[in-house]
PDB file of C-alpha atoms in Angstrom:
ATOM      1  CA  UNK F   1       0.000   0.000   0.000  1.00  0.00           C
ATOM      2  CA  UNK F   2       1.338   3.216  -1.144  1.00  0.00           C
ATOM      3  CA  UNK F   3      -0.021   6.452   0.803  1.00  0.00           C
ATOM      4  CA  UNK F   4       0.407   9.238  -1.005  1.00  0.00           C
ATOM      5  CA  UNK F   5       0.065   8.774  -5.795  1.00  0.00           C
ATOM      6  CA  UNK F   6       2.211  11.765  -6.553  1.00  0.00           C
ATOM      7  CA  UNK F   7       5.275  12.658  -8.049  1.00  0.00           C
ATOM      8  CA  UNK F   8       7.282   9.644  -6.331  1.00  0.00           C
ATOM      9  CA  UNK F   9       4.443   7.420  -4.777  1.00  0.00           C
ATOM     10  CA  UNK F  10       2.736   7.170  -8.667  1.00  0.00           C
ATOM     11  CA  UNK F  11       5.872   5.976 -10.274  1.00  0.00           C
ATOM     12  CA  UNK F  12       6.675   3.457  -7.270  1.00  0.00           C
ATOM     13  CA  UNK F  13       3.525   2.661  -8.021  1.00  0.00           C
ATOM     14  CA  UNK F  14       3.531   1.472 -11.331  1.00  0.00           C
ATOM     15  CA  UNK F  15       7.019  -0.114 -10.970  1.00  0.00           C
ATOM     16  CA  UNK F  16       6.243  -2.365  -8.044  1.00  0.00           C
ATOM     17  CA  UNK F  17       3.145  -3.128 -10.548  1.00  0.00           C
ATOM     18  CA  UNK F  18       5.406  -3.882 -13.283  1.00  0.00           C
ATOM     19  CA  UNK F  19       7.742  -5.829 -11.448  1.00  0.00           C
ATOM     20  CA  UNK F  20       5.110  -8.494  -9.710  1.00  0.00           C
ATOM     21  CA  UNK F  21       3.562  -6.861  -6.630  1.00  0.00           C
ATOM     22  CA  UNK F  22      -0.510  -6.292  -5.649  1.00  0.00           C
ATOM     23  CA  UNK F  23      -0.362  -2.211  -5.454  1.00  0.00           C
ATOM     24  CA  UNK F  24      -3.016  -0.157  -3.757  1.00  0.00           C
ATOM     25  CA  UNK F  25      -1.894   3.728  -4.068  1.00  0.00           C
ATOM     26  CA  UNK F  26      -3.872   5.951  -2.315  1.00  0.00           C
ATOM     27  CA  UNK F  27      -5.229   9.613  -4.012  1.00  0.00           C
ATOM     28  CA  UNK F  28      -7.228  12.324  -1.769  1.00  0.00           C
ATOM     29  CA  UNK F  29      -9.852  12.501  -3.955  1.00  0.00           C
ATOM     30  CA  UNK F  30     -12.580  10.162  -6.022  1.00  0.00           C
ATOM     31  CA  UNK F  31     -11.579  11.498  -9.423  1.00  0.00           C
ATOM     32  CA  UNK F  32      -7.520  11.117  -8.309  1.00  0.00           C
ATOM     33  CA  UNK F  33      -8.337   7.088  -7.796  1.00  0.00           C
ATOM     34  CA  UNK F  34     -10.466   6.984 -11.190  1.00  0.00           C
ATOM     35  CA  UNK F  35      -7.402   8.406 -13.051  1.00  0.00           C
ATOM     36  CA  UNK F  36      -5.100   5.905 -11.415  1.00  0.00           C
ATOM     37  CA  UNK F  37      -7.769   2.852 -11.790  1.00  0.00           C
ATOM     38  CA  UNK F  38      -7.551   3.688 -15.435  1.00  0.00           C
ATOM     39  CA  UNK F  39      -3.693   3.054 -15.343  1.00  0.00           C
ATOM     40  CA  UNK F  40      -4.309  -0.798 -13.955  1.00  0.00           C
ATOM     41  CA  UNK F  41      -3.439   0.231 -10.508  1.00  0.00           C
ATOM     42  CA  UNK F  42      -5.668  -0.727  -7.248  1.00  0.00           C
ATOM     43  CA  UNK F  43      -6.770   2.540  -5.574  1.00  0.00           C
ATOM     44  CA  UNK F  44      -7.868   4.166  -1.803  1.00  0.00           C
ATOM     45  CA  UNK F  45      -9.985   7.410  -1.426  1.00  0.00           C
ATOM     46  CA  UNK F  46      -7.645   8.292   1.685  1.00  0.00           C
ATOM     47  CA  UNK F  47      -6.923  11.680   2.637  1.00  0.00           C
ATOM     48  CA  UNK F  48      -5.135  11.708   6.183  1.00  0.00           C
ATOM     49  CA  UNK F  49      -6.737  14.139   8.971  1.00  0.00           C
ATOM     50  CA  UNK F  50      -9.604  12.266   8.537  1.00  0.00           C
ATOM     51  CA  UNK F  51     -11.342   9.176   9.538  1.00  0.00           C
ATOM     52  CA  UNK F  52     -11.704   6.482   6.699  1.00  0.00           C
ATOM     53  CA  UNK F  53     -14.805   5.667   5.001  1.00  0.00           C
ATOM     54  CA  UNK F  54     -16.699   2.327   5.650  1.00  0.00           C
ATOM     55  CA  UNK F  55     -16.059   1.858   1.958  1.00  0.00           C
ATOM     56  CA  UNK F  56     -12.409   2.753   2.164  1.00  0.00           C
ATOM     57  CA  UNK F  57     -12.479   0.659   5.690  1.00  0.00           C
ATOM     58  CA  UNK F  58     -13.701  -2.643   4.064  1.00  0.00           C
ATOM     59  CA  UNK F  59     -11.995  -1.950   0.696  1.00  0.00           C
ATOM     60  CA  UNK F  60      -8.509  -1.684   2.987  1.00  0.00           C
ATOM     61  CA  UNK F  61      -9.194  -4.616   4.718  1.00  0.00           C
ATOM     62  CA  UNK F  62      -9.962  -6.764   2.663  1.00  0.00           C
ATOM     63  CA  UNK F  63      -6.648  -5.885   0.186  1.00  0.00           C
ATOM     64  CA  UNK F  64      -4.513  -7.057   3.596  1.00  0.00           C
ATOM     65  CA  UNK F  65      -1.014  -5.092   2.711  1.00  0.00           C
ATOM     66  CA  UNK F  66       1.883  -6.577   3.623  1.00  0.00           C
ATOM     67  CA  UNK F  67       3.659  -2.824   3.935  1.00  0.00           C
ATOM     68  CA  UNK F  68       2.789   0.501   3.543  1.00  0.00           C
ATOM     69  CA  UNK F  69       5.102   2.751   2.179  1.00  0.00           C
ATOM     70  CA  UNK F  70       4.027   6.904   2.783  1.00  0.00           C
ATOM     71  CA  UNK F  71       5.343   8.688   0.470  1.00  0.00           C
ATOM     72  CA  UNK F  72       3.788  12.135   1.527  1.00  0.00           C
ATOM     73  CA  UNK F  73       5.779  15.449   1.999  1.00  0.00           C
ATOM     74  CA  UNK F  74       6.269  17.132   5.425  1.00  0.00           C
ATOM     75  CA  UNK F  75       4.526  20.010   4.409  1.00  0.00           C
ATOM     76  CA  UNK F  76       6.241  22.692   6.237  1.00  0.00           C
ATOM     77  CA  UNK F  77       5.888  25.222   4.142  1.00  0.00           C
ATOM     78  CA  UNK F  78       1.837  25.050   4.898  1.00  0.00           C
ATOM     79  CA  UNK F  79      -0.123  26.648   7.528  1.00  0.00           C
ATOM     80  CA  UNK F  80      -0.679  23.962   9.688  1.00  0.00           C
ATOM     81  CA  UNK F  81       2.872  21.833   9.210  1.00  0.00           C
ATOM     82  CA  UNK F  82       2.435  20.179  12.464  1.00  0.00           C
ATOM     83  CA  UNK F  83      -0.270  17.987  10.845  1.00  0.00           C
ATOM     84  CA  UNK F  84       2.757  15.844   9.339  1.00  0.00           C
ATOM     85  CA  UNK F  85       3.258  14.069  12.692  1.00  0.00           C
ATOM     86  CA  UNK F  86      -0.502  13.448  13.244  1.00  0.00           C
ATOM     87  CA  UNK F  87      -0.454  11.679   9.165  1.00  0.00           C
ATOM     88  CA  UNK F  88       2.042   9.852  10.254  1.00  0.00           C
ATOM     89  CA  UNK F  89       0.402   8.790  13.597  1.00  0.00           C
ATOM     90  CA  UNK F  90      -2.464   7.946  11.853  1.00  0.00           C
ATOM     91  CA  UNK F  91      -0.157   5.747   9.123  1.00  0.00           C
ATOM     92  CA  UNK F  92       1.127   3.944  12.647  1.00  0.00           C
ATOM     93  CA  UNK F  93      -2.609   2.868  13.822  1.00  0.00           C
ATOM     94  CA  UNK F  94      -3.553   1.816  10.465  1.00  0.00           C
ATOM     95  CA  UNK F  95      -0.946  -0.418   9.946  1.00  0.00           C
ATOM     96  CA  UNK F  96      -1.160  -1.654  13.749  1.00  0.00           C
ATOM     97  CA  UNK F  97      -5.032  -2.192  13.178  1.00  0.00           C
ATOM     98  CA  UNK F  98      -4.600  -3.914   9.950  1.00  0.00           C
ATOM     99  CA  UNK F  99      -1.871  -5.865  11.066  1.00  0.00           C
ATOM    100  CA  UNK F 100       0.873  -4.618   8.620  1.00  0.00           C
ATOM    101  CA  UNK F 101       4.519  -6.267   8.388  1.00  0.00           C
ATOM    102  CA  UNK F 102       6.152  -3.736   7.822  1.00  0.00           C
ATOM    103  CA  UNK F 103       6.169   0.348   7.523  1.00  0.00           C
ATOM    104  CA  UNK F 104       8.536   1.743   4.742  1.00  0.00           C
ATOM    105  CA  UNK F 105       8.536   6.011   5.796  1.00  0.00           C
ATOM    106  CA  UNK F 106      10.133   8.608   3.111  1.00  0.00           C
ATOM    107  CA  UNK F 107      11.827  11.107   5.429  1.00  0.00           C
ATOM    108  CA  UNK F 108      14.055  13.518   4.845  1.00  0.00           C
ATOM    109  CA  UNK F 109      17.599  14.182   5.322  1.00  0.00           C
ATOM    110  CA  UNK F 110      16.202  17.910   6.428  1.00  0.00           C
ATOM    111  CA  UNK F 111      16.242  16.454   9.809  1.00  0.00           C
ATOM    112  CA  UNK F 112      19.860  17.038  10.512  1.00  0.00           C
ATOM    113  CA  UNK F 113      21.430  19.839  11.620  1.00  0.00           C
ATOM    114  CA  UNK F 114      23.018  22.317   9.686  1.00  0.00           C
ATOM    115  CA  UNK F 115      26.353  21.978  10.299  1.00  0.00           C
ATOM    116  CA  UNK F 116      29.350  21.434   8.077  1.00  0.00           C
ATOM    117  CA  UNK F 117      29.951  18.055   8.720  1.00  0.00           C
ATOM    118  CA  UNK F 118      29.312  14.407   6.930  1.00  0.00           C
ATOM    119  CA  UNK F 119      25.592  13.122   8.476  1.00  0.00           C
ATOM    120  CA  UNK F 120      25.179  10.028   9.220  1.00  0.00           C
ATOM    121  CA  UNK F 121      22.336   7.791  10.889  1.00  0.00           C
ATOM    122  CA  UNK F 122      23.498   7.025  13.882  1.00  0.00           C
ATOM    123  CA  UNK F 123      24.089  10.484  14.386  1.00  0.00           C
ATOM    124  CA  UNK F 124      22.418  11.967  17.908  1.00  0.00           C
ATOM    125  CA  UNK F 125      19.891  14.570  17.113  1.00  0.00           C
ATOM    126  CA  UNK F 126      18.622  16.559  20.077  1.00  0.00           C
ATOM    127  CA  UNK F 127      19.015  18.825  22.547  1.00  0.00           C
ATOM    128  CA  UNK F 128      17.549  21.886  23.846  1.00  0.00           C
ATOM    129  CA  UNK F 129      18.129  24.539  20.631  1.00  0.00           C
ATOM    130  CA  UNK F 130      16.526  22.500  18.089  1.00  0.00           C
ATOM    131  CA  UNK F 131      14.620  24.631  15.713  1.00  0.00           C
ATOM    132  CA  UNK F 132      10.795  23.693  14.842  1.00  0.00           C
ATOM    133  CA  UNK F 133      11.523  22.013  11.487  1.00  0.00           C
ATOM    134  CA  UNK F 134      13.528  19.140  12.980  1.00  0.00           C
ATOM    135  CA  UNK F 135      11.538  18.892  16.000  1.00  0.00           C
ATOM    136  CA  UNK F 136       8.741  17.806  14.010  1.00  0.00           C
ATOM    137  CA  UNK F 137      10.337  16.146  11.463  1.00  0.00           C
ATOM    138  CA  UNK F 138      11.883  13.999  14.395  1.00  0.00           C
ATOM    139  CA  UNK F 139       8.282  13.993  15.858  1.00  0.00           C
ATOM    140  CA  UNK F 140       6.903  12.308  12.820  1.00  0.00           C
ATOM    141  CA  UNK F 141       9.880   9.436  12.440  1.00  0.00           C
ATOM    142  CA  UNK F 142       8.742   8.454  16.361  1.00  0.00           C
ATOM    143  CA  UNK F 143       5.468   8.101  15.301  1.00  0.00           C
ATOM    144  CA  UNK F 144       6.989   5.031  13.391  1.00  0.00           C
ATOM    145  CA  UNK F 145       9.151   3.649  15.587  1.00  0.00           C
ATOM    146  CA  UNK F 146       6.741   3.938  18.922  1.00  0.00           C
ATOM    147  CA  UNK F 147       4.202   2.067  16.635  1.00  0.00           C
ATOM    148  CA  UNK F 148       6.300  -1.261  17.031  1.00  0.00           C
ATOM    149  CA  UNK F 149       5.674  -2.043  13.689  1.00  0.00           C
ATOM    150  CA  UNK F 150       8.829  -3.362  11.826  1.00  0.00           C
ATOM    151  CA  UNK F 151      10.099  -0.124   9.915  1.00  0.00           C
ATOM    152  CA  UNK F 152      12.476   1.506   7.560  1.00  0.00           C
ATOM    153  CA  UNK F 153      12.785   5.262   7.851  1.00  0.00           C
ATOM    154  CA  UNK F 154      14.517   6.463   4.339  1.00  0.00           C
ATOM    155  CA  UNK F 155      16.030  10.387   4.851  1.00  0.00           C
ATOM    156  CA  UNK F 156      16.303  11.399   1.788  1.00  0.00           C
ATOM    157  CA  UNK F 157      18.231  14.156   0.028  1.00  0.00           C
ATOM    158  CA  UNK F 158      16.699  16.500  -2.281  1.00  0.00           C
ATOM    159  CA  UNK F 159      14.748  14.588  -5.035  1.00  0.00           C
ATOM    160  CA  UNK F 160      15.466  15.726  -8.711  1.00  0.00           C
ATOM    161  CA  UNK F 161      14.137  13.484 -11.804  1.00  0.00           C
ATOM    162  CA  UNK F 162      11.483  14.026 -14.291  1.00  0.00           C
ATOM    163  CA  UNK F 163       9.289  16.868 -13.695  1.00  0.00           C
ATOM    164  CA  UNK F 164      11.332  18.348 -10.988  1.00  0.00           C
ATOM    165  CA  UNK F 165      14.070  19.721 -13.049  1.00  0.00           C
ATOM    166  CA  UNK F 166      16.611  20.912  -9.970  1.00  0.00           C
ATOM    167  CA  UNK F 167      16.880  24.125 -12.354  1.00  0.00           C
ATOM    168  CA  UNK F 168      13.920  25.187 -11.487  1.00  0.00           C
ATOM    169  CA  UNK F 169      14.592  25.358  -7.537  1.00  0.00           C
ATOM    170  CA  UNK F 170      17.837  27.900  -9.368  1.00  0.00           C
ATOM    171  CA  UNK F 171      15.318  30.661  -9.839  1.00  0.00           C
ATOM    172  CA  UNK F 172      14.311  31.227  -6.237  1.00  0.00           C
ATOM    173  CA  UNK F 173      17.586  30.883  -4.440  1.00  0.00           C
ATOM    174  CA  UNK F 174      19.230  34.176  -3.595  1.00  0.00           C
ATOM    175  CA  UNK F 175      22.734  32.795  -3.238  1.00  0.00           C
ATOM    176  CA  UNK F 176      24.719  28.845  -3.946  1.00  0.00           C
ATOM    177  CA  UNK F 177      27.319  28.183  -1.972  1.00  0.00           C
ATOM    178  CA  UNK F 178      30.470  26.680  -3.686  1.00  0.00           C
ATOM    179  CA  UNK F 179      31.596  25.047  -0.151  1.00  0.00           C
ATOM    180  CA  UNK F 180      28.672  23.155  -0.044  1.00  0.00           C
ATOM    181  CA  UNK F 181      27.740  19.644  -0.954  1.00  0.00           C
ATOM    182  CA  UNK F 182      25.247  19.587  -3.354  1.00  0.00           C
ATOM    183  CA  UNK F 183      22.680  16.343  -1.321  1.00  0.00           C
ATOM    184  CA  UNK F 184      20.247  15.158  -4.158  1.00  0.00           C
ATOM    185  CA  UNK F 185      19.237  11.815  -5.219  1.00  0.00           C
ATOM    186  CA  UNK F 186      17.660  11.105  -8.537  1.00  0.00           C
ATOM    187  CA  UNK F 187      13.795   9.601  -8.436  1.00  0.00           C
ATOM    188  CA  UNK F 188      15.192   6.452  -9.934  1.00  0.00           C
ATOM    189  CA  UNK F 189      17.506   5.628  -6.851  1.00  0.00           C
ATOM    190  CA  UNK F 190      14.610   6.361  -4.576  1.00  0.00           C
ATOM    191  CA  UNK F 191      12.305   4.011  -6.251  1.00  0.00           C
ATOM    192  CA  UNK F 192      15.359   1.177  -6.222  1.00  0.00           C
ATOM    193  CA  UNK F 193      15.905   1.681  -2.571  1.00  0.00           C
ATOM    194  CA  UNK F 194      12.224   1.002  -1.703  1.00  0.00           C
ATOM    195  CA  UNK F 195      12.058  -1.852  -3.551  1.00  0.00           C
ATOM    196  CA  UNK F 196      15.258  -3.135  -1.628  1.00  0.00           C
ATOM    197  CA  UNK F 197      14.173  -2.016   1.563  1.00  0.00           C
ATOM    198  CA  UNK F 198      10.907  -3.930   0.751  1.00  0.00           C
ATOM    199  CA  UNK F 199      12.050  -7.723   2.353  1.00  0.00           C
ATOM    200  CA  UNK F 200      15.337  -6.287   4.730  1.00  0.00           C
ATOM    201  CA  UNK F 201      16.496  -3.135   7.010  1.00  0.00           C
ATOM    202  CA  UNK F 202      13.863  -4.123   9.296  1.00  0.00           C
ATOM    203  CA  UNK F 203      13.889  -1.310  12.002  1.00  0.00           C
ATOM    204  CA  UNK F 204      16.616   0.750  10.079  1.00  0.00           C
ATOM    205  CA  UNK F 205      16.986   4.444   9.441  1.00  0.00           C
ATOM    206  CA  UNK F 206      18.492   5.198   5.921  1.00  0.00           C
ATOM    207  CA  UNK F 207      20.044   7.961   4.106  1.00  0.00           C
ATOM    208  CA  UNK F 208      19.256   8.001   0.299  1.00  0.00           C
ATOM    209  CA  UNK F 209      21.576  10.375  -1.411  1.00  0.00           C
ATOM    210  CA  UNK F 210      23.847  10.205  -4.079  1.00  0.00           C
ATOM    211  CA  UNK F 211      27.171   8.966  -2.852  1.00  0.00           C
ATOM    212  CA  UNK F 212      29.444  11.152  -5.115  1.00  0.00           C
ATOM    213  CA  UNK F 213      28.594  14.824  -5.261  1.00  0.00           C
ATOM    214  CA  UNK F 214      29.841  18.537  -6.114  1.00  0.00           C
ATOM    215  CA  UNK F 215      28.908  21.854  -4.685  1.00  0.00           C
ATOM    216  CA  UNK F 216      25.822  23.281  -5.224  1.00  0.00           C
ATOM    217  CA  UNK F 217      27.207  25.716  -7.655  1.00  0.00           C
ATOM    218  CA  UNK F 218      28.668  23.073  -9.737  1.00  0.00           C
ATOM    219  CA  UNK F 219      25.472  21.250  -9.660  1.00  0.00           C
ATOM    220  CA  UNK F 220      23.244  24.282 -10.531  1.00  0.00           C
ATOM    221  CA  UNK F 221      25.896  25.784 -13.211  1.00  0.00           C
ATOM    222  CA  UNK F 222      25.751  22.074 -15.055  1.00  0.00           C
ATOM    223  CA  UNK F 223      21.412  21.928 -14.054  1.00  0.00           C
ATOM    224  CA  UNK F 224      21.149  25.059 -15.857  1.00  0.00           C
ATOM    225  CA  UNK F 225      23.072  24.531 -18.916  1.00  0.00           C
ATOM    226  CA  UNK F 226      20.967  21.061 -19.398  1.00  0.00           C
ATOM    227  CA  UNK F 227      17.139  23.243 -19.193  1.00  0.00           C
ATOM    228  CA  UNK F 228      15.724  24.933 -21.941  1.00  0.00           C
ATOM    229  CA  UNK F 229      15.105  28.252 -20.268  1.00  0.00           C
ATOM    230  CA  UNK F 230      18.330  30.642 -19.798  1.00  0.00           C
ATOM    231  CA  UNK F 231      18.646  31.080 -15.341  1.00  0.00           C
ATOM    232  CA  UNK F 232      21.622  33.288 -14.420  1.00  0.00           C
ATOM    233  CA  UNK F 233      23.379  32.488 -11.004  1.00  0.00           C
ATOM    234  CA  UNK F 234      23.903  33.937  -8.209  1.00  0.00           C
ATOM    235  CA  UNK F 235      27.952  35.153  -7.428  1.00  0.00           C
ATOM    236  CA  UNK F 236      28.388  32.073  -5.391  1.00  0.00           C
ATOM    237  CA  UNK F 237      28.945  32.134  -1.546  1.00  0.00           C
ATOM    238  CA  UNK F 238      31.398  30.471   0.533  1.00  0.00           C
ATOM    239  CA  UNK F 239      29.501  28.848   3.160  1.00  0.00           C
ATOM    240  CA  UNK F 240      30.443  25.323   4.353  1.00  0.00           C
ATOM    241  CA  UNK F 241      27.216  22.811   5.000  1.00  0.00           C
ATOM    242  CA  UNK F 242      26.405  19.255   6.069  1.00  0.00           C
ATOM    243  CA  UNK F 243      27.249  15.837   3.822  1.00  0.00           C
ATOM    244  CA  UNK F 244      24.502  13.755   3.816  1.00  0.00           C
ATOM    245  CA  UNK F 245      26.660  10.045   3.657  1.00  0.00           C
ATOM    246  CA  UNK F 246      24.825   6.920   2.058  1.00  0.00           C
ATOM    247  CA  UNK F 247      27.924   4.652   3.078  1.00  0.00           C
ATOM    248  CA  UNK F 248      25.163   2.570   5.555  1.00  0.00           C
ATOM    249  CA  UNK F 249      22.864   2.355   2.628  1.00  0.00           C
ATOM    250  CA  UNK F 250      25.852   0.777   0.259  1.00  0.00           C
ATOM    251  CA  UNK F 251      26.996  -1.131   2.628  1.00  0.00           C
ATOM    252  CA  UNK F 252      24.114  -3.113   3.311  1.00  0.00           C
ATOM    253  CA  UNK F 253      24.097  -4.167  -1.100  1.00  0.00           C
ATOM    254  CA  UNK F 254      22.271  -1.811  -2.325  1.00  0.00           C
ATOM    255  CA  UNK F 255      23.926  -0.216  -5.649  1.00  0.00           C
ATOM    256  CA  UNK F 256      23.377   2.945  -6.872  1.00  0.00           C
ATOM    257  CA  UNK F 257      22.390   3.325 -10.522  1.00  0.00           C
ATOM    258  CA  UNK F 258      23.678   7.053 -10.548  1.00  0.00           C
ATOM    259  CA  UNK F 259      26.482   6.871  -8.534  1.00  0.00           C
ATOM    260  CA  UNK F 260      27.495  10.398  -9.488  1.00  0.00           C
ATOM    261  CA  UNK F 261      24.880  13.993  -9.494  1.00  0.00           C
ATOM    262  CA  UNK F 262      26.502  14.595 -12.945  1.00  0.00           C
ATOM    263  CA  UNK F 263      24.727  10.859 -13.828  1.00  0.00           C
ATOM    264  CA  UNK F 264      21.813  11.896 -12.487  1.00  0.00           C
ATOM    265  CA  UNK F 265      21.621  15.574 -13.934  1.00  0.00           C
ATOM    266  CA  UNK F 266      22.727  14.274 -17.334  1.00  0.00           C
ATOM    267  CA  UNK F 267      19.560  11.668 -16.849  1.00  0.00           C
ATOM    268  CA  UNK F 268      17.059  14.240 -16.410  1.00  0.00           C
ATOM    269  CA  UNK F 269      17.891  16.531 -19.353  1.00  0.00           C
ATOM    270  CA  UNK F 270      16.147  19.473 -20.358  1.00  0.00           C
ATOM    271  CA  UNK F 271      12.944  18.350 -19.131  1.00  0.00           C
TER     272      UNK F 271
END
């Protein structure tokens, strides 16, 4: 069960599909799950915040999913971000209730500090000055693990691939750092790592990023070159930033098919 048919949870969708698995994806709306039905995929009218449907209740039940991956975003640029760690409470219960094997939760590497050193998971993060955004970003992985449902926690980096050209995130920054690592991970890898994660990490915490990176004004000055639309940069800044590290990840046999950003820019193209 995917929660959450967008930009990466459609895709995921349709590869699990592809390669053997019963998918359910779940859309917030009756016309989102007629789209998807049309596309071969099992669908759920579930929009989290609110209680399911006796429909949507029987229909869930009777599909019995193994895992449920949530592939939602934290939302924290919204007006009520805090409902992130209530989804994600409500993800918990329904995979408690329905007797789930497993929880599969898209984070983000956004939960780390930032400080110029190389992230990793078993990396403390606490103390008394955290700011709001990791606080709840925390929040919401807890809801996972206190749910004593078998888990993987993925932190991603910043996800680039088609339709989310990284040239486009050029335009609103007001200054790239060439001291800082460039953390992105093409949708590709993310899709691979579920899949991989699907049968072992059992009550792991992941971070999915691409191993080998530049700095962020390297990346953008190649992203922009690729798109179709002329961006000018920035003078770049100096200022030194955190390295999210995927050594755990590789370590563990999972293989990266973009093992460089350059791979995965040159991937994406001028879309």
């Amino acid at each position: 069960m995917i929660i959450g048919g967008g930009w990466l949870g459609l895709p995921l969708g349709h590869f699990l599909h592809t390669n053997g698995h019963d998918v359910l994806v779940t859309k917030t709306s009756k016309k989102g799950c007629d789209d998807l039905a049309k596309g071969g995929l099992h669908t759920l009218h579930l929009e989290l915040g609110t209680s399911l449907s006796t429909q949507s209740e029987n229909h869930l039940r009777d599909f019995q999913p193994d895992v449920i991956v949530g592939c939602f975003p934290p939302g924290l640029r919204s007006d009520t971000p805090s409902r992130y760690v209530e989804n994600w409470r409500q993800v918990s219960e329904l995979a408690v209730m329905h007797d789930v094997g497993k929880i599969i939760m898209v984070s983000t590497s956004g939960v780390y500090p930032s400080i110029a050193e190389d992230m990793v998971e078993t990396r403390q993060i606490g103390g008394k000055n955290l700011d709001e955004k990791t606080q709840l970003l925390l929040s919401a992985e807890q809801q996972v693990i206190k749910s004593q449902v078998p888990y993987t926690i993925l932190r991603c980096s910043g996800l680039i691939g088609p339709n989310r050209h990284p040239a486009r995130f050029a335009k609103r920054l007001k200054s790239i750092s060439d001291q800082a690592p460039a953390n992105m991970v093409h949708l590709d890898d993310v899709i691979a790592v579920i899949e991989f994660v699907l049968t072992s990490g059992d009550n792991e915490i992941y971070n999915v990023t691409t191993p080998e990176t530049v700095s962020k004004y390297q990346f953008y000055q190649r992203a922009t070159k690729h798109y179709h639309e002329p961006i000018a940069l920035p003078a770049p800044s100096h200022t030194q930033d955190k390295r999210i590290v995927a050594t755990k990840l590789i370590a563990a046999g999972f293989k990266f098919k973009y093992s460089h950003i350059f791979n995965a820019l040159d991937a994406i193209g001028t879309m």
